[in-house]
PDB file of C-alpha atoms in Angstrom:
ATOM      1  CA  UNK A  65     142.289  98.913  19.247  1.00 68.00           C
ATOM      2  CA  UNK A  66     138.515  99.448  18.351  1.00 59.00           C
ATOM      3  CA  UNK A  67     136.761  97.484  15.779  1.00 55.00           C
ATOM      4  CA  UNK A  68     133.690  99.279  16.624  1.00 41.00           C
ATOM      5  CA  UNK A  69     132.003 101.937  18.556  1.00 40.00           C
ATOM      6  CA  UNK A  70     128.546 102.991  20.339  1.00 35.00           C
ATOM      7  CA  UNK A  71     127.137 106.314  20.937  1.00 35.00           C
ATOM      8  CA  UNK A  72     124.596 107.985  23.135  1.00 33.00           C
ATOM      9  CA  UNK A  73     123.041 111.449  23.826  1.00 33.00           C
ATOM     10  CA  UNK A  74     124.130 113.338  26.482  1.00 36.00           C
ATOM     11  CA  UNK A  75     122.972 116.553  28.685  1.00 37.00           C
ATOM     12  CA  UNK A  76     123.602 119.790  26.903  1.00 40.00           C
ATOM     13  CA  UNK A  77     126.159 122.157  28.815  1.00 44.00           C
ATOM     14  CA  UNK A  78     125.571 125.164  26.857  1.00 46.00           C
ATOM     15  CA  UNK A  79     125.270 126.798  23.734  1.00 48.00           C
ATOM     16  CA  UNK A  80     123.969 124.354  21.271  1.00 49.00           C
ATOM     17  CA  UNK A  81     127.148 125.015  18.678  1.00 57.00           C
ATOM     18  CA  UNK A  82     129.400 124.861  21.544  1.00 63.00           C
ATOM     19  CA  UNK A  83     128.350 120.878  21.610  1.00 77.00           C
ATOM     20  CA  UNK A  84     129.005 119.833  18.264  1.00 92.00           C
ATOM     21  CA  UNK A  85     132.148 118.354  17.266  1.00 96.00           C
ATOM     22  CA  UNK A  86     134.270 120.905  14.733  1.00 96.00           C
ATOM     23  CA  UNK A  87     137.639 121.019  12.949  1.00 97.00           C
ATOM     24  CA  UNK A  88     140.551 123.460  14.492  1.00 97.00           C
ATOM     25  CA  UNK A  89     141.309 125.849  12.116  1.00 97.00           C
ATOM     26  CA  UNK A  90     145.036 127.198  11.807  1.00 97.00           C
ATOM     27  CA  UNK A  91     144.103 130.531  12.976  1.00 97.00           C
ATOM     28  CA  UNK A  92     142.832 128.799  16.166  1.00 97.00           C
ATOM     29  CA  UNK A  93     146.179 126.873  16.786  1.00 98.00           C
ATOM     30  CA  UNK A  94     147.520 128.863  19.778  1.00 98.00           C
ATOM     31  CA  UNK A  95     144.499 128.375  22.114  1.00 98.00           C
ATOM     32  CA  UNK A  96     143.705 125.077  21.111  1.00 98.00           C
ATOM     33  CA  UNK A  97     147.168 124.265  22.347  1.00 98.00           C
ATOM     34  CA  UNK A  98     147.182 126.033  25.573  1.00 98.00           C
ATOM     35  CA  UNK A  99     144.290 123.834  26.206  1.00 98.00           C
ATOM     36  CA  UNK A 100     146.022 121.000  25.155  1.00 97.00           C
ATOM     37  CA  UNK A 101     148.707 121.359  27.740  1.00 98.00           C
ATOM     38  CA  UNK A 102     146.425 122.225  30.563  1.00 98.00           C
ATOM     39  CA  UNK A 103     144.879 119.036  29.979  1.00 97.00           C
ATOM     40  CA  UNK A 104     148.309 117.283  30.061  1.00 97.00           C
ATOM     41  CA  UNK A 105     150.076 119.037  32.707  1.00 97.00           C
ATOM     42  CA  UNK A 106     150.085 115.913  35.105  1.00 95.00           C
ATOM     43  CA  UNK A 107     150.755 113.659  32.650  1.00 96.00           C
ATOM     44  CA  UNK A 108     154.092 111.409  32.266  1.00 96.00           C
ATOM     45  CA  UNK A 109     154.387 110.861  29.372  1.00 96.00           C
ATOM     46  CA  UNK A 110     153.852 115.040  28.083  1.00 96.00           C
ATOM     47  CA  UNK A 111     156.126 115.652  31.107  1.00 96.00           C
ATOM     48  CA  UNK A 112     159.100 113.288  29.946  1.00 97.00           C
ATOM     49  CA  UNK A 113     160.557 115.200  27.352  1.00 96.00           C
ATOM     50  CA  UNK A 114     160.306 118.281  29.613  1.00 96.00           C
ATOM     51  CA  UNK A 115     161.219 117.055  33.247  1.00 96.00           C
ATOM     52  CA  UNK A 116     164.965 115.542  32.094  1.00 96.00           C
ATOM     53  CA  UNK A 117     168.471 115.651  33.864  1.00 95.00           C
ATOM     54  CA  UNK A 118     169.426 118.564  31.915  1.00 96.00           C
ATOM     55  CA  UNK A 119     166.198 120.852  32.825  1.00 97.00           C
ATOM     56  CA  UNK A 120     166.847 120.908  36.334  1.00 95.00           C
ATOM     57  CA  UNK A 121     168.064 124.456  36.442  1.00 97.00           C
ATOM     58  CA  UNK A 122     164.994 125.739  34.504  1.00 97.00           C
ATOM     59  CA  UNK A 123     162.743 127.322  36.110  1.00 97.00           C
ATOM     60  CA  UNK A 124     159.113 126.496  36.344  1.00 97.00           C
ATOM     61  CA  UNK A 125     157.857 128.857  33.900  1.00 98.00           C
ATOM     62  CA  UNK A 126     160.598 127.547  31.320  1.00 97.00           C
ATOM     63  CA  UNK A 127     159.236 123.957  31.311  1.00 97.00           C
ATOM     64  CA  UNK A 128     155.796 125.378  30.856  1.00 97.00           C
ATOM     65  CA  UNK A 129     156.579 127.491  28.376  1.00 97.00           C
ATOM     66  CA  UNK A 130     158.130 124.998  26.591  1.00 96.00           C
ATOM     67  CA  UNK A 131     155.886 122.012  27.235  1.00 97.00           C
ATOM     68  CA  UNK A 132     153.256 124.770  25.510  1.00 97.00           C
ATOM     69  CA  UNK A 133     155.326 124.750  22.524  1.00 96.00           C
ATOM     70  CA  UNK A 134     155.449 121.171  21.618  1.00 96.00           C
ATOM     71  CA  UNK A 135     151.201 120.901  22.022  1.00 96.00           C
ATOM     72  CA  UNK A 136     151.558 123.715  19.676  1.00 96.00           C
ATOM     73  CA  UNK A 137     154.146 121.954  17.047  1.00 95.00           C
ATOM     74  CA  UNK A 138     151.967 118.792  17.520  1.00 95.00           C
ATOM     75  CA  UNK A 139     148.712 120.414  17.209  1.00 96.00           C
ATOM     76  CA  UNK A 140     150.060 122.967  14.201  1.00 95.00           C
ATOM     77  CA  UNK A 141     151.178 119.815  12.387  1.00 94.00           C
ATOM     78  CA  UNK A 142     147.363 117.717  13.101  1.00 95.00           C
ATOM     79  CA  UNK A 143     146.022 120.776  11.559  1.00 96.00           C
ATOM     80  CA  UNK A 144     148.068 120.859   8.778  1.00 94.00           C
ATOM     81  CA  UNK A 145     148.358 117.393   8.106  1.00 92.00           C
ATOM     82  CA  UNK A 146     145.869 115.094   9.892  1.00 92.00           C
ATOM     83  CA  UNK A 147     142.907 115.777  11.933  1.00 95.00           C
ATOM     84  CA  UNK A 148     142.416 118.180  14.862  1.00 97.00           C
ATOM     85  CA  UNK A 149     139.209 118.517  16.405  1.00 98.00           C
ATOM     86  CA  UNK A 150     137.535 120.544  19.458  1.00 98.00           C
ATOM     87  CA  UNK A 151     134.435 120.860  21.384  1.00 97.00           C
ATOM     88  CA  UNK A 152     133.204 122.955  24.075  1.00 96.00           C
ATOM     89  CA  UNK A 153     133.071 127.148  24.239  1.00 95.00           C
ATOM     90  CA  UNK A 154     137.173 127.351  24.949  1.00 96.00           C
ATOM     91  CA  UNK A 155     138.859 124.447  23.558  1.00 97.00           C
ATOM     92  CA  UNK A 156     137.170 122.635  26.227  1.00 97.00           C
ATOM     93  CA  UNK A 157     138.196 119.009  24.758  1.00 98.00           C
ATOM     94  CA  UNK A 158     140.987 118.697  22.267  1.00 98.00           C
ATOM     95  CA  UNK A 159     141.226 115.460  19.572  1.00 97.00           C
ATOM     96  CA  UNK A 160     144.253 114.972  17.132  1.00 97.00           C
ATOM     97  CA  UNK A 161     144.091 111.881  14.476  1.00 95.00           C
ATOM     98  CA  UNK A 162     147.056 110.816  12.620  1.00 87.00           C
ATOM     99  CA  UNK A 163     150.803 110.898  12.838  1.00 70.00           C
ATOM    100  CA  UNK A 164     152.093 114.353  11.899  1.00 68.00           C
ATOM    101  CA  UNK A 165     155.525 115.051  11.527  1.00 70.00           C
ATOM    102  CA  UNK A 166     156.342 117.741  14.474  1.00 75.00           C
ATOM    103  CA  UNK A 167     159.527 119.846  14.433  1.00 71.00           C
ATOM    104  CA  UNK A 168     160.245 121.105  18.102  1.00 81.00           C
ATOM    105  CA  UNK A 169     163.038 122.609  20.183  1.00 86.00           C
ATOM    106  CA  UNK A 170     164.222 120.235  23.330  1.00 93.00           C
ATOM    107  CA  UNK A 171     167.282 119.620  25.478  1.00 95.00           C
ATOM    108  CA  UNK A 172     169.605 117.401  24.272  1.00 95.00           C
ATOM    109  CA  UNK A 173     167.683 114.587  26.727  1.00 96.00           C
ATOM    110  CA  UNK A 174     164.343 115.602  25.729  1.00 95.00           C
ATOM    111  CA  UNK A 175     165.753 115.387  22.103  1.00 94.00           C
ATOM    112  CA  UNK A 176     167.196 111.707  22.803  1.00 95.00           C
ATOM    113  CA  UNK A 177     163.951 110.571  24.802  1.00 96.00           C
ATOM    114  CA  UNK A 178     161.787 111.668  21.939  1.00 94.00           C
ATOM    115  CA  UNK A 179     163.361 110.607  18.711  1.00 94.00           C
ATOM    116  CA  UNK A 180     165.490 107.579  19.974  1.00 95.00           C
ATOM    117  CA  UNK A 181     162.905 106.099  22.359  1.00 97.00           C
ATOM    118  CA  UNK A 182     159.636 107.192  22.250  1.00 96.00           C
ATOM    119  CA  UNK A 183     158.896 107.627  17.970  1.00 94.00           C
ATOM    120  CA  UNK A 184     160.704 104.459  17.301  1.00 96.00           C
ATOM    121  CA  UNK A 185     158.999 102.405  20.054  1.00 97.00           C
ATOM    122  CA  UNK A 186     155.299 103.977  19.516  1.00 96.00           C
ATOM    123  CA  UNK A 187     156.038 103.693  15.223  1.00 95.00           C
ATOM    124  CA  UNK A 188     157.657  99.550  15.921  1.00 97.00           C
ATOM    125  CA  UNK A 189     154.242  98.795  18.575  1.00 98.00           C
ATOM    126  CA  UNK A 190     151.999 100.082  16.150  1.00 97.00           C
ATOM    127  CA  UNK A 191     153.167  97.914  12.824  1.00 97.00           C
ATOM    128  CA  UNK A 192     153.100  95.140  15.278  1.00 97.00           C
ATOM    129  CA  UNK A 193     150.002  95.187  16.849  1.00 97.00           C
ATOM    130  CA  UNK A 194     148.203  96.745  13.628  1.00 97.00           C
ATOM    131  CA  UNK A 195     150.242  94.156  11.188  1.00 97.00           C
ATOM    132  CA  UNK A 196     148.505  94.680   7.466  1.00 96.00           C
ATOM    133  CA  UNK A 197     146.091  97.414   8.494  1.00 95.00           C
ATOM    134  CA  UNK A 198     148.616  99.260   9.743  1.00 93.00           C
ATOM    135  CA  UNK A 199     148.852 102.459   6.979  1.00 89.00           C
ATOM    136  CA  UNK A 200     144.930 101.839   6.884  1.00 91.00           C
ATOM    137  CA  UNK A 201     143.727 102.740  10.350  1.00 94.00           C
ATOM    138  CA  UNK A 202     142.507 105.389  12.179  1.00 94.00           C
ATOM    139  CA  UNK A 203     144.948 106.705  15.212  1.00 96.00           C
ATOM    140  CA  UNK A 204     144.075 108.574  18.038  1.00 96.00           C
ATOM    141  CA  UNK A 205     146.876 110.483  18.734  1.00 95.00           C
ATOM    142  CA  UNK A 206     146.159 112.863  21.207  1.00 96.00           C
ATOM    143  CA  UNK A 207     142.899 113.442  23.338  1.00 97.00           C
ATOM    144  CA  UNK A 208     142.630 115.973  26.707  1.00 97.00           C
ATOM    145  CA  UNK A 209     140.243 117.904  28.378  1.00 97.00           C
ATOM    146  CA  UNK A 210     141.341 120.973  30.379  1.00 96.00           C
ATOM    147  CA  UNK A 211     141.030 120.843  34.434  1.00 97.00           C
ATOM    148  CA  UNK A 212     137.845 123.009  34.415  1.00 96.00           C
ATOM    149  CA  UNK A 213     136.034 121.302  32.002  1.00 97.00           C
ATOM    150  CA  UNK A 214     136.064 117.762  32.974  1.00 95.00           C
ATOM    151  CA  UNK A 215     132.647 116.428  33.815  1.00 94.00           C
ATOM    152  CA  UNK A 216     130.890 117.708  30.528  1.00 95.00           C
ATOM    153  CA  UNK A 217     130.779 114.983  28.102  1.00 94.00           C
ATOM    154  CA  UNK A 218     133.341 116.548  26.010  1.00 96.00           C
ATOM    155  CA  UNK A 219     135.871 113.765  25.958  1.00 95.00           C
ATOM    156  CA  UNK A 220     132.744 111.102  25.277  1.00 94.00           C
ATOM    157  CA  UNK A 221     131.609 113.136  22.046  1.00 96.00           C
ATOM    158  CA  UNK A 222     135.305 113.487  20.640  1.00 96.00           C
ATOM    159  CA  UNK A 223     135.717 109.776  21.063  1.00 95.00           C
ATOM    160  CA  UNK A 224     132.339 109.043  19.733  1.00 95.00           C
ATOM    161  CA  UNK A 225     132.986 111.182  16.754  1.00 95.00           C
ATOM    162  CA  UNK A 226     136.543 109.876  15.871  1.00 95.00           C
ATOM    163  CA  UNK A 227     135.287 105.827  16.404  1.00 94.00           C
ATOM    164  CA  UNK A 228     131.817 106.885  14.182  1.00 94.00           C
ATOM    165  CA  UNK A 229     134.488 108.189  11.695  1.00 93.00           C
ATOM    166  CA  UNK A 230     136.212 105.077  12.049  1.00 93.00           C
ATOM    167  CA  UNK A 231     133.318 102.821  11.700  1.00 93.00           C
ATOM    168  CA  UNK A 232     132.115 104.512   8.773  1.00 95.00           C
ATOM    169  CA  UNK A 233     135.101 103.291   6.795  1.00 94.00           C
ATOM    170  CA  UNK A 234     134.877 100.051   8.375  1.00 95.00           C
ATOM    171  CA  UNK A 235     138.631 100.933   9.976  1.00 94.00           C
ATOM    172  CA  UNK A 236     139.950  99.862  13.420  1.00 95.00           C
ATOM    173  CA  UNK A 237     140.655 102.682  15.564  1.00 96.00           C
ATOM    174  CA  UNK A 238     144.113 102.596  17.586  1.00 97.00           C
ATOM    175  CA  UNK A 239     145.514 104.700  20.985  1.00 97.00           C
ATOM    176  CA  UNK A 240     147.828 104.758  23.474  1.00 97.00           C
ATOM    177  CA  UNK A 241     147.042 105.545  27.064  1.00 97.00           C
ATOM    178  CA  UNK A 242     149.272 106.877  29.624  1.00 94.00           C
ATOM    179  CA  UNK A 243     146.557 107.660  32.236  1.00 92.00           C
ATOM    180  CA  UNK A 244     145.620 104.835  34.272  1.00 90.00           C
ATOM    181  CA  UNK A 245     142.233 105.714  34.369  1.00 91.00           C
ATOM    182  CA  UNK A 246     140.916 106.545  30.916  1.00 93.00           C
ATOM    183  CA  UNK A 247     141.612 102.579  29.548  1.00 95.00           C
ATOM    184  CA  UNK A 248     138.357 102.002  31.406  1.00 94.00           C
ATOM    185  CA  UNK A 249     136.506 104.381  29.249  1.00 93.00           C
ATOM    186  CA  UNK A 250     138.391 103.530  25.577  1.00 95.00           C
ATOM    187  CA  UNK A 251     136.819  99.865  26.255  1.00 95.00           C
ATOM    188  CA  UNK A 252     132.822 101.298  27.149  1.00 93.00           C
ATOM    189  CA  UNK A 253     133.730 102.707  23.274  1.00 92.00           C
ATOM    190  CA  UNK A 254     134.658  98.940  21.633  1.00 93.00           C
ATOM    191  CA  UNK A 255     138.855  99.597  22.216  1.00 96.00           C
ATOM    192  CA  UNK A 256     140.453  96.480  23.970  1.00 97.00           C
ATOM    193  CA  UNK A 257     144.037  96.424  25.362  1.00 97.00           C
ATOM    194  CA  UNK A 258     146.495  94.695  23.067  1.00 97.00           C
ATOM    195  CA  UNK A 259     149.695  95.047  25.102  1.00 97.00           C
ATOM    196  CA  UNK A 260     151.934  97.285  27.611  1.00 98.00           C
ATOM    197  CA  UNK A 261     154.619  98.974  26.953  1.00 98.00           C
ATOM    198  CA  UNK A 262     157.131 101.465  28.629  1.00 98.00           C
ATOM    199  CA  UNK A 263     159.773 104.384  28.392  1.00 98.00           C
ATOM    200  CA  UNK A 264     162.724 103.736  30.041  1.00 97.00           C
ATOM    201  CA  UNK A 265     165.116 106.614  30.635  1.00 96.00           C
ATOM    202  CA  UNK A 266     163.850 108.504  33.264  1.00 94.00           C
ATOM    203  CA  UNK A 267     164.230 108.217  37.180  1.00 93.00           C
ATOM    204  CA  UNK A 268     161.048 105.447  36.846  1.00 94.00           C
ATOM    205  CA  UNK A 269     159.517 103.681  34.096  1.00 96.00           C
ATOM    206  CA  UNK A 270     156.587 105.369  32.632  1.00 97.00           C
ATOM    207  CA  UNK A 271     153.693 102.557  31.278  1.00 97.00           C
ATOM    208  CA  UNK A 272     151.429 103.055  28.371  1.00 98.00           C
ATOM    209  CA  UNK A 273     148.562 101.188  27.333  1.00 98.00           C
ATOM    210  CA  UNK A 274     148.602 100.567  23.856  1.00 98.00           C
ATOM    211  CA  UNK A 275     144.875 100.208  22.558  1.00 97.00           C
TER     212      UNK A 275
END
């Protein structure tokens, strides 16, 4: 959780309106979201609903395809309902803010994992470590940089927009992290761990850090 940020300038890597910071618009859904799940290909926690018991027999391309589909149901409903945000010539870095309802096809596992487990354990972590300011916070759903664009500053100006945003309300800023590395940068940005906590149901338990 941030109660405040800092911001800096940083080298330009292009075209001057490929830096700036700028709302996805509807029509821009499908790429953003392909960039969104090259960003979280590795990742655990995207891969959890995807990688179950009963996907075994699917072949790679399935679980792609499909892991491509949720980042588009999740990104479709930021648009719609919440705030999605990009920077960078091709979707470079993607940013979504709030919690949007998402409707999404999965197995029946994936379907278990994600409404039984993971909603009701992100929505019960959040009241608790938010308490009163809960509804009135700013939430960092979802942020990811593609493979080939790592290294830019892209990530740093998303998160320095979204915690300026945040600041400017005078509202903490909230996230969880399942990549062991990025915790380190959330706290150069004013966000300070606030507890663990894990998904269960797979072959291994999968950590988050809840920020």
């Amino acid at each position: 959780m941030s109660e405040a940020s800092s911001s800096s300038s940083a080298p330009s890597n292009g075209p001057i309106q490929y830096q700036s910071v700028r709302k996805i618009l509807l029509a821009e859904c499908d790429a953003a979201a392909e960039s969104l799940a090259l960003a979280f290909a590795d990742d655990d926690v995207a891969m959890y609903f995807v990688k179950t018991d009963d996907t075994n027999s699917w072949s790679d391309q399935k679980k792609w395809d499909m892991h491509v589909k949720i980042m588009r149901s999740i990104v479709k409903a930021h648009i719609l309902k919440g705030l999605a945000l990009t920077i960078g010539p091709d979707y470079d870095c993607v940013a979504l803010c709030g919690m949007s309802a998402v409707n999404f096809k999965l197995s029946s596992e994936g379907k278990s994992r994600f409404q039984k487990e993971f909603l009701p354990l992100l929505h019960r972590t959040k009241a608790e470590v938010l308490g009163s300011l809960d509804n009135d916070s700013w939430y960092l759903v979802y942020i990811g940089t593609k493979p080939a664009s790592r290294g830019k500053g892209y990530a740093r100006k998303l998160i320095e927009h979204v915690t300026k945003l945040a600041d400017d309300q005078r509202l903490v800023c909230y996230l969880e992290s399942s990549n062991e590395a990025n915790p380190k940068i959330y706290r150069k940005y004013g966000f300070e761990t606030e507890k663990m906590i894990h998904l269960t149901r797979g072959p291994k338990p999968i950590e988050l850090e809840v920020m």
